[in-house]
C-alpha positions as a printed NumPy array, in Angstrom:
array([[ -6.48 ,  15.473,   7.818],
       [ -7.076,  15.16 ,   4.25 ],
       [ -4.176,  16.155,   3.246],
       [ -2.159,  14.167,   5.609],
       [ -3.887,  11.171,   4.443],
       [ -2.902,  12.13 ,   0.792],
       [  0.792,  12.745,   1.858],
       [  1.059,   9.15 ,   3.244],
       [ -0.49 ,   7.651,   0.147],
       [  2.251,   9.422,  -1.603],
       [  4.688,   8.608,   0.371],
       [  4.218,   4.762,   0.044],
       [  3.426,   5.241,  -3.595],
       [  7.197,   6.169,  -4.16 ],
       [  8.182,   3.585,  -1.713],
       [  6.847,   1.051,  -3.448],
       [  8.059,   1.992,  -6.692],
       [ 11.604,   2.087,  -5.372],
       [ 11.067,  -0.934,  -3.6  ],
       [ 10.066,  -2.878,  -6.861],
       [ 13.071,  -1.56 ,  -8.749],
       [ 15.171,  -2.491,  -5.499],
       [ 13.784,  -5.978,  -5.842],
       [ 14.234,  -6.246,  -9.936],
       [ 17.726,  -5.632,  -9.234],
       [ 18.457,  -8.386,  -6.378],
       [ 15.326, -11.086,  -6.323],
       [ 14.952, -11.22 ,  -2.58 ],
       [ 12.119, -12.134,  -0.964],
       [ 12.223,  -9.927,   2.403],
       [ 11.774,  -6.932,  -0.483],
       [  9.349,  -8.47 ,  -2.086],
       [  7.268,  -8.342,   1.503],
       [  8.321,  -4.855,   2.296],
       [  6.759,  -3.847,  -1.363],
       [  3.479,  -5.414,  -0.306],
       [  3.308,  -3.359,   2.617],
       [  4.188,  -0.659,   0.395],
       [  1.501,  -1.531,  -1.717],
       [ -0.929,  -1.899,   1.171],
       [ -0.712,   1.122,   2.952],
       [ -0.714,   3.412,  -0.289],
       [ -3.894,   1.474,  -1.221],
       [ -5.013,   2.061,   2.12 ],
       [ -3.874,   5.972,   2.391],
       [ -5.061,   6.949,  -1.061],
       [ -8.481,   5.203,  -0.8  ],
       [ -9.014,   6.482,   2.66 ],
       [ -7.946,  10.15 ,   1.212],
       [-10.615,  10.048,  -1.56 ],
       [-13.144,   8.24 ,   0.333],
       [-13.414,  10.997,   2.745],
       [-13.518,  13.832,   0.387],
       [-15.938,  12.336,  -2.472],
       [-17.56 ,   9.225,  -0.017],
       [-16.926,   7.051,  -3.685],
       [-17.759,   3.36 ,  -3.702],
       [-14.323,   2.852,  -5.131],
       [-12.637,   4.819,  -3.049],
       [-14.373,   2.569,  -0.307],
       [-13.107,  -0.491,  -2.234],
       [-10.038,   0.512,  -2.458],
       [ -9.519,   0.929,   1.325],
       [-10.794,  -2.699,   1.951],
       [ -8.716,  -3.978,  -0.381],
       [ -6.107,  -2.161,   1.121],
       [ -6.481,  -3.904,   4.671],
       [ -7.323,  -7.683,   3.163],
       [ -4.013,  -8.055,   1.778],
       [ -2.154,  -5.994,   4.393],
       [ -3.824,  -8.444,   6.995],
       [ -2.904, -11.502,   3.98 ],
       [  1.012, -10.126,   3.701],
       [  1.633,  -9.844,   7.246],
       [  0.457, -13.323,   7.777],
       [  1.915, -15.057,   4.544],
       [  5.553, -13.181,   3.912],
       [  8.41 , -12.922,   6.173],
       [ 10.413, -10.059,   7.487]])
């Protein structure tokens, strides 16, 4: 489970990374949303990785953060 969690975190990590470069290169906004999701679910992934091996406060915050601006990007950006 752990390590699944950690895989996903990953995962979006790079995502968003080549997202951001994607939208550097072309300024469009349907990008820009598809990086915040990016951005979400690696804060969510990551957080939720380290909050269940070390129960951290940060690691907590981390994961909240996580789903207040996934739940603030799906309602503000368009796809």
């Amino acid at each position: 489970m752990l390590k699944a969690l950690r895989l996903l975190g990953i995962l979006f990590s790079a995502a968003t990374i080549i997202l951001v470069i994607i939208f550097f290169r072309g300024e469009d906004q349907v990008i820009m949303s598809w990086t915040m999701l990016g951005m979400c679910g690696a804060l969510i992934f990551n957080g939720g990785a380290t909050y269940f091996k070390t129960k951290d406060k940060m690691a907590a915050l981390s994961l909240i953060v996580g789903i207040v601006l996934l739940i603030f990007s799906l309602t503000q950006f368009p796809f």
